[in-house]
Amino acid sequence: MSSVGDATTALTEELAARNDMIVCQGVSKWFGDFQALDSISAVIKEREVVVVLGPSGSGKSTWIRCINRLEVHQEGRIVIDGVELTNDLRNIEKIRSEVGMVFQQFNLFPHLTVLDNVTLAPIWVRKKPKREAEEIARSLLERVGIPEQAEKYPGQLSGGQQQRVAIARALAMEPRIMLFDEPTSALDPEMIKEVLDVMKELARSGMTMMVVTHEMGFAREVADRVIFMEEGQLVETGTPEHFFTNPTEDRTKLFLSQIL
Amino acid sequence: MSNTDKATLAATQSRRPPLYRDATVLKWLAQVAALSLVVFALYFLVTQAQSNLAKKGIATGFDFLSAPLGSDLSSGIDTDPDTSGRALWVGMVNTIRLSIGGIIVATVLGVVVGVGRLSSNWIVKRISSVFVETLRNIPLLVQIILIFVVISTLPRVEINQGPIPGWLHISNKGVSVPRVFISDGFYQWLIVVAIGAALGWLVMRRRSRLHDATGRDTYPVASFVAVTAAFAAVGWFVHPVFGWVGNVFDGLASGIGALTEQTVQILLSVAALLVAVLWIRRFLAQHRSPAGRAKLSDDDWFRVIFAGVVAVLVAIFVNIGWPGLSSWIINSGRDLFEVLGDKFGDGRTGQPIDAKRPDIEQPGNFPNYGPAGLNLTQGLAAVYFGVVFYTAAFIAEIVRAGILSVPKGQTEAAQAVGLRRLTMLRRVILPQAFRVILPPLGNQYLNLTKNTSLAIAIGYSDLVQVGETIYNQTGKTVEVVSIWMLFYLTCSLTISVVVNFFNVRLKIVER
């Protein structure tokens, strides 16, 4: 090993060659004295759908927010599609434009119409012509099932419709990875299904997805792999079948007995 | 529906409430009573004031405005006015100058400090906090006097004194800097610039459509500025070709001068009635139910009838009650267009804008700033910087609150779609913050305008100070105070109208 730099390059090239989209290696983060993430290591491959489960306060959201630098990890390494996430602003920009994110609270821009919400980033980041961006936006709104709402403002839509706009907004940047941070937790029960349907369609289309959720049905039906976290640690990982029927760890069993 | 139901309904319907319990009747009575009370109170106050003043032998009326004034003013466009009216005009101009100049600088300073308080740079943050907390916790009057005293302690003015003689002078007489002013051909040049701006606007729209179509950077705003600047530059030399505009205004002036008083009276009455009819029509149209049937409440009817009655009263009043009005309108209209005809007139071929450097003169024993430069006298500087710093402190807090009012999720969402910092501020954060900032910002503008009246404390000749001098000399307190009230009311309403215009526009964008 000649130097750290060479080793890094070698590693990232190797990972890229293996179609690993998200690689975390010993990722740790503290909020003051509280350790939110405790050396998390995991690999998520291309076209894989991973559901992250765990009790509240277990660090699920913090982890997913570290992956597009909304939170800054303090130890360990994160490599997204062959680009390492560091203080380098160019890398952060590149990663953010390749990773779409959907929030619990939708976070749509209330002063812009649905169409403008979806076209904002393609126009100002990708420098797309407005007409082309709008055509793409309309087809995306069609895909999430609300083409007729394009001219409305977010405040005029229901929660489920808003979350579908948020998904369309993220997809408009043509991301290779989609992150979902509890996308259905702020929704009324009758609206959860319409959002989950969109996410299922997305998973079937081959998108790499990382989903923090409490929707066990979604995990069972769609996930390729389930990751269980507790107290900032990665406790258990496996296929949904293994996870729900035959968990090995005691903490997983306890969690499942509480929610099922 | 059964027979018993019908019977019940019929019985209920036939029972009309007595008048003292009838909501409709009571509402109408209350409206009419309130209106008569207001009219009576006004009538009472005016007649009382008139009879009391008459008893004390004080004549009322605005004749004093054309009488000569026995004293000079400390500063303004005319420091030795012929009449009291002219002096009040000078005071108004001083107040307006202070307010407009103050609003612009206080806004810029306030935004800088407000953003500074949110900065992650520790030193910038501390300085901004100290600025705000000090200035907004000391009474404005104290601050104005403090600045006044500080200027007094500066070195006494002398010939050739600097810091940069001929460019910047600072002394106990205040500050003097080069003055830029409107010169001979300004108004004709303005026409050329306006044409340039209109063309530039068209170009800007074309460029931004091109951006939409291709996604290329087409710099629409920059092209607007470039076209306007090009016209301004060329217009500097060719503006005399617009000399004919002056003749148009001259023609309008003689046209208005040829009108008879009767024509104007009829026109005024017709205008009053027309405004009322249009207003009532619009009101009815707005309050109609979708089915087309007007569903007007008693209040609405009251407003419609009130509008009609007022219009008729105004129409009668301009014909009988105030015969001088129409001749005043004819005269001032003619004067206005004669002035415009002169400003845009044929003979003005000089350069549009000129500048002069400041100098220090010594006519007698005492040196002082000459009239060439822009002189911020001690009093002006004290009032100006007093209101600017004080208001800037409040504006800073408003700006800070506005930016903080945008939820953190908005920043995160903007980052997550990959927007850069400046684009995020411009497209996501500021449009939402501005909506919160605007209404209280308008209040601060009103406060600043009204606070300039503290100039009286240090003898700067704003409207209040001039007015006080006049009523001390003439005893016309009621008249002067009513002029003050009318002036400040006009200023405040103007600011409100402008702020509300933007407020409404932002709201439509929002929902």
Tab-separated table of C-alpha atoms in Angstrom, chain B residues 4-381:
chain	number	residue	atom	x	y	z
B	4	THR	CA	-99.893	19.730	10.270
B	5	ASP	CA	-96.434	20.781	8.948
B	6	LYS	CA	-98.066	23.213	6.535
B	7	ALA	CA	-100.174	24.632	9.293
B	8	THR	CA	-97.144	25.102	11.520
B	9	LEU	CA	-95.252	26.839	8.749
B	10	ALA	CA	-98.138	29.144	7.950
B	11	ALA	CA	-98.536	30.079	11.587
B	12	THR	CA	-94.839	30.804	11.967
B	13	GLN	CA	-94.709	32.850	8.774
B	14	SER	CA	-97.583	35.110	9.671
B	15	ARG	CA	-96.018	36.161	12.937
B	16	ARG	CA	-93.875	39.220	12.153
B	17	PRO	CA	-91.658	40.405	14.994
B	18	PRO	CA	-92.401	43.809	16.536
B	19	LEU	CA	-90.145	46.607	15.215
B	20	TYR	CA	-87.914	46.752	18.302
B	21	ARG	CA	-87.044	43.053	17.803
B	22	ASP	CA	-86.702	43.108	14.023
B	23	ALA	CA	-82.996	42.599	13.194
B	24	THR	CA	-83.320	44.320	9.814
B	25	VAL	CA	-84.955	47.439	11.213
B	26	LEU	CA	-82.502	47.635	14.112
B	27	LYS	CA	-79.495	47.297	11.786
B	28	TRP	CA	-80.739	50.152	9.605
B	29	LEU	CA	-81.445	52.309	12.631
B	30	ALA	CA	-77.937	51.653	13.971
B	31	GLN	CA	-76.310	52.536	10.643
B	32	VAL	CA	-78.230	55.769	10.286
B	33	ALA	CA	-77.629	56.654	13.940
B	34	ALA	CA	-73.884	56.073	13.667
B	35	LEU	CA	-73.688	58.179	10.521
B	36	SER	CA	-75.665	61.069	12.006
B	37	LEU	CA	-73.528	60.951	15.143
B	38	VAL	CA	-70.333	61.336	13.104
B	39	VAL	CA	-71.791	64.160	10.998
B	40	PHE	CA	-73.080	65.934	14.099
B	41	ALA	CA	-69.763	65.564	15.969
B	42	LEU	CA	-67.854	67.042	13.028
B	43	TYR	CA	-70.349	69.900	12.699
B	44	PHE	CA	-70.150	70.569	16.452
B	45	LEU	CA	-66.340	70.598	16.529
B	46	VAL	CA	-66.022	72.906	13.525
B	47	THR	CA	-68.639	75.440	14.704
B	48	GLN	CA	-67.270	75.393	18.250
B	49	ALA	CA	-63.724	76.029	17.081
B	50	GLN	CA	-64.936	78.798	14.792
B	51	SER	CA	-66.966	80.580	17.507
B	52	ASN	CA	-64.233	80.193	20.151
B	53	LEU	CA	-61.592	81.584	17.834
B	54	ALA	CA	-63.921	84.419	16.851
B	55	LYS	CA	-64.554	85.246	20.535
B	56	LYS	CA	-60.798	85.536	21.134
B	57	GLY	CA	-60.543	87.753	18.083
B	58	ILE	CA	-58.536	85.204	16.066
B	59	ALA	CA	-59.570	85.224	12.437
B	60	THR	CA	-59.603	81.853	10.708
B	61	GLY	CA	-58.696	81.174	7.104
B	62	PHE	CA	-55.739	80.353	4.926
B	63	ASP	CA	-54.947	83.934	3.844
B	64	PHE	CA	-51.751	83.830	5.904
B	65	LEU	CA	-50.239	81.440	3.340
B	66	SER	CA	-49.667	84.310	0.903
B	67	ALA	CA	-48.438	86.729	3.586
B	68	PRO	CA	-44.688	87.264	3.937
B	69	LEU	CA	-42.744	85.241	6.509
B	70	GLY	CA	-40.481	87.167	8.873
B	71	SER	CA	-37.707	84.605	9.255
B	72	ASP	CA	-35.269	82.383	7.368
B	73	LEU	CA	-35.170	78.588	7.232
B	74	SER	CA	-32.135	76.585	8.319
B	75	SER	CA	-31.974	74.565	5.074
B	76	GLY	CA	-33.941	73.509	2.002
B	77	ILE	CA	-34.558	74.381	-1.643
B	78	ASP	CA	-35.225	78.010	-0.654
B	79	THR	CA	-33.854	79.239	2.669
B	80	ASP	CA	-35.381	82.711	2.359
B	81	PRO	CA	-38.958	82.112	1.194
B	82	ASP	CA	-41.215	85.056	0.262
B	83	THR	CA	-44.400	83.764	1.851
B	84	SER	CA	-45.543	81.359	4.563
B	85	GLY	CA	-47.004	79.094	1.895
B	86	ARG	CA	-43.656	78.877	0.133
B	87	ALA	CA	-41.977	78.177	3.502
B	88	LEU	CA	-44.391	75.310	4.194
B	89	TRP	CA	-43.661	73.949	0.711
B	90	VAL	CA	-39.911	74.048	1.479
B	91	GLY	CA	-40.624	72.195	4.737
B	92	MET	CA	-42.639	69.555	2.876
B	93	VAL	CA	-39.853	69.040	0.342
B	94	ASN	CA	-37.374	68.646	3.209
B	95	THR	CA	-39.595	66.060	4.897
B	96	ILE	CA	-40.128	64.141	1.651
B	97	ARG	CA	-36.392	64.175	0.898
B	98	LEU	CA	-35.575	62.903	4.386
B	99	SER	CA	-38.217	60.178	4.113
B	100	ILE	CA	-37.350	58.854	0.656
B	101	GLY	CA	-33.598	59.023	1.223
B	102	GLY	CA	-34.078	57.479	4.650
B	103	ILE	CA	-36.281	54.630	3.424
B	104	ILE	CA	-33.779	53.613	0.738
B	105	VAL	CA	-30.693	53.628	2.960
B	106	ALA	CA	-32.462	52.152	6.010
B	107	THR	CA	-33.731	49.258	3.880
B	108	VAL	CA	-30.297	48.429	2.487
B	109	LEU	CA	-28.631	48.754	5.894
B	110	GLY	CA	-31.407	46.805	7.619
B	111	VAL	CA	-31.214	43.901	5.148
B	112	VAL	CA	-27.411	43.722	5.491
B	113	VAL	CA	-27.577	43.748	9.302
B	114	GLY	CA	-30.528	41.343	9.417
B	115	VAL	CA	-28.747	38.809	7.217
B	116	GLY	CA	-25.597	39.494	9.261
B	117	ARG	CA	-27.355	38.364	12.441
B	118	LEU	CA	-27.987	34.999	10.777
B	119	SER	CA	-24.416	34.704	9.495
B	120	SER	CA	-22.271	31.788	10.592
B	121	ASN	CA	-19.351	34.207	10.862
B	122	TRP	CA	-19.066	34.895	14.604
B	123	ILE	CA	-17.736	38.457	14.331
B	124	VAL	CA	-20.323	39.591	11.764
B	125	LYS	CA	-23.049	38.062	13.927
B	126	ARG	CA	-21.883	39.840	17.117
B	127	ILE	CA	-21.486	43.240	15.422
B	128	SER	CA	-24.963	42.965	13.913
B	129	SER	CA	-26.481	41.991	17.260
B	130	VAL	CA	-24.835	44.912	19.057
B	131	PHE	CA	-26.016	47.296	16.296
B	132	VAL	CA	-29.616	46.170	16.637
B	133	GLU	CA	-29.776	45.924	20.410
B	134	THR	CA	-28.132	49.308	21.001
B	135	LEU	CA	-30.079	51.305	18.452
B	136	ARG	CA	-33.544	49.989	19.074
B	137	ASN	CA	-33.283	50.348	22.834
B	138	ILE	CA	-32.357	54.040	22.918
B	139	PRO	CA	-35.103	56.602	22.203
B	140	LEU	CA	-34.807	58.120	18.755
B	141	LEU	CA	-34.836	61.668	20.137
B	142	VAL	CA	-31.779	60.887	22.296
B	143	GLN	CA	-29.962	59.431	19.280
B	144	ILE	CA	-30.704	62.490	17.128
B	145	ILE	CA	-29.420	64.867	19.807
B	146	LEU	CA	-26.381	62.635	20.321
B	147	ILE	CA	-25.441	62.759	16.621
B	148	PHE	CA	-26.027	66.526	16.637
B	149	VAL	CA	-23.662	66.950	19.602
B	150	VAL	CA	-21.031	64.666	18.076
B	151	ILE	CA	-21.008	66.769	14.885
B	152	SER	CA	-20.553	69.913	17.044
B	153	THR	CA	-17.309	68.507	18.419
B	154	LEU	CA	-15.782	68.081	14.934
B	155	PRO	CA	-13.071	70.607	13.860
B	156	ARG	CA	-14.366	74.038	12.862
B	157	VAL	CA	-14.819	74.654	9.158
B	158	GLU	CA	-11.920	76.409	7.390
B	159	ILE	CA	-10.966	77.275	3.828
B	160	ASN	CA	-9.376	74.310	1.984
B	161	GLN	CA	-10.158	71.944	4.815
B	162	GLY	CA	-10.523	68.283	3.856
B	163	PRO	CA	-10.360	65.343	4.272
B	164	ILE	CA	-10.324	65.689	0.431
B	165	PRO	CA	-10.695	69.395	-0.414
B	166	GLY	CA	-13.061	69.943	-3.324
B	167	TRP	CA	-14.557	66.460	-2.966
B	168	LEU	CA	-15.329	65.680	0.662
B	169	HIS	CA	-15.520	68.120	3.567
B	170	ILE	CA	-16.287	67.138	7.141
B	171	SER	CA	-16.501	69.738	9.891
B	172	ASN	CA	-18.752	71.047	12.643
B	173	LYS	CA	-20.985	72.428	9.867
B	174	GLY	CA	-21.735	68.910	8.679
B	175	VAL	CA	-20.696	67.065	5.533
B	176	SER	CA	-20.325	68.453	1.996
B	177	VAL	CA	-19.923	66.238	-1.085
B	178	PRO	CA	-20.257	66.703	-4.876
B	179	ARG	CA	-23.813	67.385	-6.003
B	180	VAL	CA	-25.447	65.771	-9.026
B	181	PHE	CA	-28.474	67.660	-10.280
B	182	ILE	CA	-31.062	67.831	-13.032
B	183	SER	CA	-29.981	70.230	-15.733
B	184	ASP	CA	-31.340	71.886	-18.852
B	185	GLY	CA	-32.251	69.023	-21.172
B	186	PHE	CA	-33.204	66.467	-18.524
B	187	TYR	CA	-36.879	66.011	-19.321
B	188	GLN	CA	-36.379	65.551	-23.062
B	189	TRP	CA	-33.598	63.086	-22.306
B	190	LEU	CA	-36.024	61.284	-19.998
B	191	ILE	CA	-38.321	60.669	-22.988
B	192	VAL	CA	-35.452	58.984	-24.864
B	193	VAL	CA	-34.611	56.856	-21.805
B	194	ALA	CA	-38.275	55.858	-21.429
B	195	ILE	CA	-38.413	54.737	-25.071
B	196	GLY	CA	-35.194	52.787	-24.484
B	197	ALA	CA	-36.656	51.136	-21.377
B	198	ALA	CA	-39.816	50.138	-23.267
B	199	LEU	CA	-37.778	48.605	-26.088
B	200	GLY	CA	-35.461	46.981	-23.538
B	201	TRP	CA	-38.488	45.420	-21.895
B	202	LEU	CA	-39.570	43.877	-25.199
B	203	VAL	CA	-36.048	42.567	-25.759
B	204	MET	CA	-36.012	41.163	-22.219
B	205	ARG	CA	-39.227	39.241	-22.848
B	206	ARG	CA	-37.870	37.859	-26.113
B	207	ARG	CA	-34.667	36.777	-24.427
B	208	SER	CA	-36.435	35.023	-21.565
B	209	ARG	CA	-38.686	33.200	-24.066
B	210	LEU	CA	-35.529	32.127	-25.859
B	211	HIS	CA	-34.196	30.818	-22.539
B	212	ASP	CA	-37.401	28.830	-22.026
B	213	ALA	CA	-37.148	27.373	-25.511
B	214	THR	CA	-33.489	26.395	-25.519
B	215	GLY	CA	-32.299	26.356	-21.899
B	216	ARG	CA	-29.341	28.546	-22.858
B	217	ASP	CA	-28.316	31.420	-20.581
B	218	THR	CA	-29.736	34.451	-22.418
B	219	TYR	CA	-29.254	37.100	-19.678
B	220	PRO	CA	-32.669	38.803	-20.082
B	221	VAL	CA	-32.155	41.393	-17.317
B	222	ALA	CA	-28.682	42.274	-18.562
B	223	SER	CA	-30.019	42.847	-22.087
B	224	PHE	CA	-32.751	45.123	-20.679
B	225	VAL	CA	-30.103	47.190	-18.893
B	226	ALA	CA	-27.893	47.246	-22.000
B	227	VAL	CA	-30.649	48.495	-24.339
B	228	THR	CA	-31.774	51.165	-21.861
B	229	ALA	CA	-28.199	52.294	-21.272
B	230	ALA	CA	-27.558	52.515	-25.019
B	231	PHE	CA	-30.604	54.745	-25.480
B	232	ALA	CA	-29.555	56.867	-22.509
B	233	ALA	CA	-26.094	57.333	-23.997
B	234	VAL	CA	-27.335	58.273	-27.472
B	235	GLY	CA	-30.124	60.372	-25.998
B	236	TRP	CA	-27.551	62.445	-24.156
B	237	PHE	CA	-26.713	64.062	-27.518
B	238	VAL	CA	-29.916	63.810	-29.570
B	239	HIS	CA	-32.531	64.687	-26.929
B	240	PRO	CA	-33.347	68.156	-28.388
B	241	VAL	CA	-35.292	66.410	-31.208
B	242	PHE	CA	-38.071	65.939	-28.645
B	243	GLY	CA	-38.520	69.682	-28.214
B	244	TRP	CA	-41.974	69.415	-29.842
B	245	VAL	CA	-43.321	67.658	-26.722
B	246	GLY	CA	-43.200	71.026	-24.987
B	247	ASN	CA	-45.547	72.457	-27.629
B	248	VAL	CA	-48.027	69.659	-26.987
B	249	PHE	CA	-48.125	70.585	-23.295
B	250	ASP	CA	-48.448	74.270	-24.193
B	251	GLY	CA	-51.415	73.385	-26.377
B	252	LEU	CA	-53.020	71.430	-23.531
B	253	ALA	CA	-52.440	74.400	-21.218
B	254	SER	CA	-54.228	76.837	-23.508
B	255	GLY	CA	-56.993	74.262	-24.059
B	256	ILE	CA	-57.649	73.998	-20.335
B	257	GLY	CA	-57.401	77.763	-19.976
B	258	ALA	CA	-60.165	78.154	-22.553
B	259	LEU	CA	-62.651	76.080	-20.529
B	260	THR	CA	-65.480	77.979	-18.822
B	261	GLU	CA	-66.238	77.488	-15.143
B	262	GLN	CA	-69.638	76.083	-16.001
B	263	THR	CA	-68.167	73.356	-18.189
B	264	VAL	CA	-65.867	72.272	-15.381
B	265	GLN	CA	-68.735	72.256	-12.884
B	266	ILE	CA	-70.813	70.044	-15.137
B	267	LEU	CA	-67.849	67.762	-15.798
B	268	LEU	CA	-67.177	67.419	-12.060
B	269	SER	CA	-70.805	66.587	-11.275
B	270	VAL	CA	-70.968	64.046	-14.072
B	271	ALA	CA	-67.689	62.517	-12.893
B	272	ALA	CA	-68.979	62.191	-9.312
B	273	LEU	CA	-72.194	60.500	-10.440
B	274	LEU	CA	-70.333	58.301	-12.913
B	275	VAL	CA	-67.890	57.089	-10.250
B	276	ALA	CA	-70.817	56.265	-7.963
B	277	VAL	CA	-72.676	54.374	-10.700
B	278	LEU	CA	-69.591	52.390	-11.682
B	279	TRP	CA	-68.815	51.582	-8.057
B	280	ILE	CA	-72.354	50.408	-7.377
B	281	ARG	CA	-72.387	48.295	-10.528
B	282	ARG	CA	-69.099	46.658	-9.612
B	283	PHE	CA	-70.286	46.123	-6.040
B	284	LEU	CA	-73.490	44.469	-7.213
B	285	ALA	CA	-71.596	42.325	-9.711
B	286	GLN	CA	-69.218	41.124	-6.982
B	287	HIS	CA	-71.966	40.308	-4.515
B	288	ARG	CA	-74.184	38.415	-6.909
B	289	SER	CA	-74.653	34.724	-6.234
B	290	PRO	CA	-73.496	32.284	-8.931
B	291	ALA	CA	-77.130	31.659	-9.897
B	292	GLY	CA	-77.375	35.303	-10.931
B	293	ARG	CA	-79.729	36.433	-8.206
B	294	ALA	CA	-78.394	39.259	-6.081
B	295	LYS	CA	-78.253	38.272	-2.442
B	296	LEU	CA	-77.423	41.523	-0.714
B	297	SER	CA	-77.322	41.842	3.043
B	298	ASP	CA	-78.695	44.925	4.775
B	299	ASP	CA	-75.135	46.200	5.187
B	300	ASP	CA	-74.603	45.910	1.438
B	301	TRP	CA	-77.779	47.848	0.699
B	302	PHE	CA	-76.672	50.512	3.151
B	303	ARG	CA	-73.351	50.870	1.344
B	304	VAL	CA	-75.002	51.122	-2.069
B	305	ILE	CA	-77.466	53.778	-0.911
B	306	PHE	CA	-74.742	55.643	0.997
B	307	ALA	CA	-72.570	55.755	-2.133
B	308	GLY	CA	-75.473	57.096	-4.186
B	309	VAL	CA	-76.361	59.784	-1.655
B	310	VAL	CA	-72.740	60.920	-1.281
B	311	ALA	CA	-72.368	61.177	-5.080
B	312	VAL	CA	-75.477	63.335	-5.381
B	313	LEU	CA	-74.315	65.536	-2.485
B	314	VAL	CA	-70.880	65.979	-4.093
B	315	ALA	CA	-72.502	66.829	-7.429
B	316	ILE	CA	-74.648	69.505	-5.769
B	317	PHE	CA	-71.749	70.763	-3.647
B	318	VAL	CA	-69.339	71.428	-6.537
B	319	ASN	CA	-72.061	73.467	-8.287
B	320	ILE	CA	-73.461	75.486	-5.402
B	321	GLY	CA	-71.356	75.062	-2.264
B	322	TRP	CA	-67.890	75.751	-3.671
B	323	PRO	CA	-67.965	77.870	-6.821
B	324	GLY	CA	-64.234	78.644	-6.459
B	325	LEU	CA	-63.302	75.006	-7.038
B	326	SER	CA	-63.783	74.989	-10.794
B	327	SER	CA	-61.774	78.151	-11.376
B	328	TRP	CA	-59.055	76.729	-9.125
B	329	ILE	CA	-58.997	73.556	-11.188
B	330	ILE	CA	-58.809	75.549	-14.426
B	331	ASN	CA	-55.999	77.751	-13.132
B	332	SER	CA	-53.869	75.031	-11.576
B	333	GLY	CA	-54.381	72.720	-14.559
B	334	ARG	CA	-53.270	75.462	-16.912
B	335	ASP	CA	-50.296	76.297	-14.672
B	336	LEU	CA	-49.277	72.635	-14.465
B	337	PHE	CA	-49.214	72.175	-18.222
B	338	GLU	CA	-47.455	75.512	-18.711
B	339	VAL	CA	-44.716	74.331	-16.354
B	340	LEU	CA	-44.506	71.009	-18.219
B	341	GLY	CA	-44.450	72.884	-21.525
B	342	ASP	CA	-41.496	74.869	-20.232
B	343	LYS	CA	-39.647	71.799	-18.857
B	344	PHE	CA	-39.987	69.891	-22.126
B	345	GLY	CA	-39.717	73.080	-24.178
B	346	ASP	CA	-37.917	73.823	-27.429
B	347	GLY	CA	-35.042	75.937	-26.216
B	348	ARG	CA	-33.546	73.367	-23.856
B	349	THR	CA	-30.514	71.982	-25.619
B	350	GLY	CA	-28.024	71.677	-22.740
B	351	GLN	CA	-26.868	68.461	-21.126
B	352	PRO	CA	-29.468	66.512	-19.102
B	353	ILE	CA	-27.539	66.002	-15.871
B	354	ASP	CA	-24.789	68.101	-14.364
B	355	ALA	CA	-22.572	67.895	-11.297
B	356	LYS	CA	-20.722	70.380	-9.158
B	357	ARG	CA	-17.951	69.942	-6.644
B	358	PRO	CA	-18.326	71.345	-3.134
B	359	ASP	CA	-16.410	74.374	-1.989
B	360	ILE	CA	-15.945	76.481	1.144
B	361	GLU	CA	-16.678	80.203	0.938
B	362	GLN	CA	-15.765	83.047	3.265
B	363	PRO	CA	-17.913	86.070	2.440
B	364	GLY	CA	-17.386	87.766	5.832
B	365	ASN	CA	-15.528	86.649	8.902
B	366	PHE	CA	-16.867	83.120	9.024
B	367	PRO	CA	-16.183	80.445	6.426
B	368	ASN	CA	-19.018	78.094	5.453
B	369	TYR	CA	-19.952	75.595	2.741
B	370	GLY	CA	-20.875	77.235	-0.564
B	371	PRO	CA	-24.081	76.399	-2.481
B	372	ALA	CA	-22.313	74.328	-5.164
B	373	GLY	CA	-21.935	71.061	-3.254
B	374	LEU	CA	-24.462	68.758	-1.632
B	375	ASN	CA	-24.413	69.951	1.951
B	376	LEU	CA	-25.557	67.673	4.725
B	377	THR	CA	-25.860	70.352	7.409
B	378	GLN	CA	-25.515	69.503	11.069
B	379	GLY	CA	-29.282	69.350	11.636
B	380	LEU	CA	-30.006	67.375	8.468
B	381	ALA	CA	-27.231	64.887	9.204
